[in-house]
Amino acid sequence: MTSGPASSDGPVQDALSGRPKVAIVTGASSGIGLEMVKRLIGKGYRVVANSRKITSAMTLHGTADLKLVDGDIGIEETAKRVVSTAIQSFGAVDLLVTNAGVFIPKLLPSTPPKIFGGATQTNLAGFFYVSQLAVAQMRLQKFGHVVNISSSMVSQPIVGVPAGL
């Protein structure tokens, strides 16, 4: 993975321990999540990056400061693996960026319940599982931040009944 140089202030470190800050980013194989990982690495963070197939996406490559965890964050075991990777590899969780999400590109009447269930599992349960675990660690540390990224797709009004019905 390539990334730009750290800021002129140097790598971001914990003020008390002097260790590099640790971040978890879900939905990290493309788009906002991928760019977030690159920026955090560039600022000196150690990062655990997650998406369903992050290793086979080959948009990031694991290093000593970047751990990749494959899996659907909407499955509780995946969330446990992601957070435990951060703690075991880096000893902390200072920042959680929940960015994983599924978009349903169909009108409401034509969306199968299975598709809706899968989106709900990733978009809602995934946020819950990983946040619950990361925040528990942050409480032990007495420090941490959670950033949730979501989208309402306002410019693409696809949910509802087509006009004329």
Short mmCIF file of C-alpha atoms in Angstrom, two decimals:
data_model
loop_
_atom_site.label_atom_id
_atom_site.label_comp_id
_atom_site.label_asym_id
_atom_site.label_seq_id
_atom_site.Cartn_x
_atom_site.Cartn_y
_atom_site.Cartn_z
CA MET A 1 0.00 0.00 0.00
CA THR A 2 1.26 3.42 -0.79
CA SER A 3 0.34 6.50 1.12
CA GLY A 4 1.47 10.07 1.34
CA PRO A 5 3.93 11.36 3.88
CA ALA A 6 2.88 12.02 7.48
CA SER A 7 1.94 15.58 8.38
CA SER A 8 4.65 18.02 9.41
CA ASP A 9 3.54 17.46 13.02
CA GLY A 10 4.65 13.82 12.76
CA PRO A 11 2.68 10.64 13.44
CA VAL A 12 -0.41 10.81 15.64
CA GLN A 13 0.45 9.34 19.03
CA ASP A 14 -1.27 8.78 22.35
CA ALA A 15 -0.32 11.71 24.58
CA LEU A 16 0.25 9.57 27.69
CA SER A 17 1.91 6.44 26.32
CA GLY A 18 3.56 7.85 23.19
CA ARG A 19 2.34 4.85 21.19
CA PRO A 20 0.85 5.32 17.72
CA LYS A 21 -2.94 5.69 17.64
CA VAL A 22 -4.99 2.68 16.50
CA ALA A 23 -7.99 2.83 14.17
CA ILE A 24 -10.51 0.31 12.86
CA VAL A 25 -12.18 1.05 9.51
CA THR A 26 -15.04 -1.07 8.17
CA GLY A 27 -16.02 -1.01 4.50
CA ALA A 28 -12.35 -0.36 3.78
CA SER A 29 -11.80 -2.00 0.39
CA SER A 30 -13.11 0.89 -1.72
CA GLY A 31 -14.48 4.42 -1.72
CA ILE A 32 -14.51 6.47 1.47
CA GLY A 33 -13.28 3.57 3.61
CA LEU A 34 -10.25 2.93 1.41
CA GLU A 35 -9.31 6.61 1.36
CA MET A 36 -9.80 6.81 5.14
CA VAL A 37 -7.35 3.92 5.66
CA LYS A 38 -4.77 5.54 3.38
CA ARG A 39 -5.04 8.87 5.19
CA LEU A 40 -4.85 7.30 8.65
CA ILE A 41 -1.75 5.28 7.68
CA GLY A 42 -0.26 8.47 6.25
CA LYS A 43 -0.83 10.20 9.59
CA GLY A 44 0.96 7.43 11.47
CA TYR A 45 -2.01 5.42 12.73
CA ARG A 46 -1.94 1.67 12.98
CA VAL A 47 -5.08 0.40 11.24
CA VAL A 48 -7.27 -2.68 11.12
CA ALA A 49 -9.18 -2.57 7.83
CA ASN A 50 -12.24 -4.73 7.19
CA SER A 51 -14.55 -5.61 4.33
CA ARG A 52 -16.12 -8.82 3.07
CA LYS A 53 -13.19 -9.64 0.76
CA ILE A 54 -10.56 -7.06 1.59
CA THR A 55 -7.60 -9.33 0.86
CA SER A 56 -8.86 -10.44 -2.55
CA ALA A 57 -9.83 -6.84 -3.46
CA MET A 58 -6.08 -6.12 -3.45
CA THR A 59 -6.67 -2.40 -2.89
CA LEU A 60 -4.67 -2.64 0.35
CA HIS A 61 -1.81 -4.88 1.40
CA GLY A 62 -1.19 -5.84 5.01
CA THR A 63 1.91 -4.55 6.76
CA ALA A 64 3.14 -4.32 10.34
CA ASP A 65 0.93 -1.23 10.76
CA LEU A 66 -2.02 -2.39 8.63
CA LYS A 67 -3.96 -5.56 9.38
CA LEU A 68 -6.63 -6.79 6.96
CA VAL A 69 -9.64 -8.76 8.22
CA ASP A 70 -11.99 -10.37 5.71
CA GLY A 71 -15.64 -10.88 6.57
CA ASP A 72 -19.14 -9.43 6.76
CA ILE A 73 -19.18 -7.04 9.72
CA GLY A 74 -22.90 -7.86 10.09
CA ILE A 75 -21.83 -11.23 11.49
CA GLU A 76 -20.95 -10.95 15.17
CA GLU A 77 -17.93 -13.27 14.86
CA THR A 78 -16.41 -10.99 12.22
CA ALA A 79 -16.81 -7.97 14.49
CA LYS A 80 -15.12 -9.92 17.28
CA ARG A 81 -12.20 -10.82 14.95
CA VAL A 82 -11.81 -7.19 13.85
CA VAL A 83 -11.68 -5.75 17.36
CA SER A 84 -9.54 -8.58 18.76
CA THR A 85 -7.08 -8.06 15.88
CA ALA A 86 -6.70 -4.42 16.89
CA ILE A 87 -6.18 -5.28 20.55
CA GLN A 88 -3.87 -8.25 19.96
CA SER A 89 -1.82 -6.57 17.22
CA PHE A 90 -1.70 -2.99 18.51
CA GLY A 91 -2.95 -3.03 22.12
CA ALA A 92 -5.77 -0.49 21.78
CA VAL A 93 -8.68 0.95 19.81
CA ASP A 94 -8.58 4.75 19.65
CA LEU A 95 -10.81 5.33 16.63
CA LEU A 96 -13.60 3.31 15.03
CA VAL A 97 -14.88 4.34 11.61
CA THR A 98 -18.02 2.37 10.72
CA ASN A 99 -18.31 2.77 6.98
CA ALA A 100 -19.55 -0.64 5.77
CA GLY A 101 -22.90 -0.49 4.04
CA VAL A 102 -25.13 -2.17 1.51
CA PHE A 103 -27.23 -0.18 -0.95
CA ILE A 104 -30.43 -1.71 -2.34
CA PRO A 105 -30.87 -0.44 -5.92
CA LYS A 106 -34.48 -1.60 -6.32
CA LEU A 107 -37.92 -0.18 -5.78
CA LEU A 108 -39.50 -1.24 -2.51
CA PRO A 109 -42.14 -3.52 -4.09
CA SER A 110 -39.48 -5.49 -5.98
CA THR A 111 -37.00 -5.90 -3.12
CA PRO A 112 -36.94 -9.50 -1.86
CA PRO A 113 -36.97 -9.88 1.94
CA LYS A 114 -33.63 -11.74 1.75
CA ILE A 115 -31.97 -8.70 0.12
CA PHE A 116 -33.49 -6.35 2.70
CA GLY A 117 -32.35 -8.67 5.49
CA GLY A 118 -28.79 -8.73 4.20
CA ALA A 119 -28.64 -4.95 3.97
CA THR A 120 -30.09 -4.58 7.46
CA GLN A 121 -27.59 -7.10 8.82
CA THR A 122 -24.61 -5.18 7.45
CA ASN A 123 -25.89 -1.62 7.82
CA LEU A 124 -27.45 -1.91 11.28
CA ALA A 125 -26.23 -5.06 13.03
CA GLY A 126 -22.68 -4.54 11.73
CA PHE A 127 -22.58 -1.05 13.21
CA PHE A 128 -23.96 -2.41 16.50
CA TYR A 129 -21.61 -5.39 16.87
CA VAL A 130 -18.35 -3.62 16.08
CA SER A 131 -19.31 -0.46 18.00
CA GLN A 132 -20.30 -2.42 21.09
CA LEU A 133 -16.96 -4.24 21.17
CA ALA A 134 -14.78 -1.25 20.28
CA VAL A 135 -16.51 1.05 22.76
CA ALA A 136 -16.02 -1.53 25.53
CA GLN A 137 -12.26 -1.36 24.82
CA MET A 138 -12.36 2.44 24.65
CA ARG A 139 -14.04 2.56 28.06
CA LEU A 140 -11.21 0.45 29.51
CA GLN A 141 -8.73 2.88 27.96
CA LYS A 142 -10.83 5.88 29.07
CA PHE A 143 -10.48 7.28 25.56
CA GLY A 144 -11.76 6.77 22.03
CA HIS A 145 -13.85 8.08 19.17
CA VAL A 146 -16.51 6.53 16.93
CA VAL A 147 -17.31 7.96 13.50
CA ASN A 148 -20.30 6.49 11.66
CA ILE A 149 -20.57 7.08 7.92
CA SER A 150 -23.90 6.43 6.27
CA SER A 151 -25.89 7.58 3.27
CA SER A 152 -29.53 8.21 2.61
CA MET A 153 -29.03 8.31 -1.18
CA VAL A 154 -31.20 11.42 -1.35
CA SER A 155 -30.41 12.01 -5.00
CA GLN A 156 -31.71 8.54 -5.93
CA PRO A 157 -35.24 8.19 -4.58
CA ILE A 158 -35.63 4.47 -5.14
CA VAL A 159 -37.67 3.40 -2.14
CA GLY A 160 -41.41 3.56 -2.62
CA VAL A 161 -44.03 2.92 -5.20
CA PRO A 162 -43.46 3.96 -8.83
CA ALA A 163 -45.53 6.94 -9.99
CA GLY A 164 -48.84 5.97 -11.55
CA LEU A 165 -49.53 2.93 -9.34
#
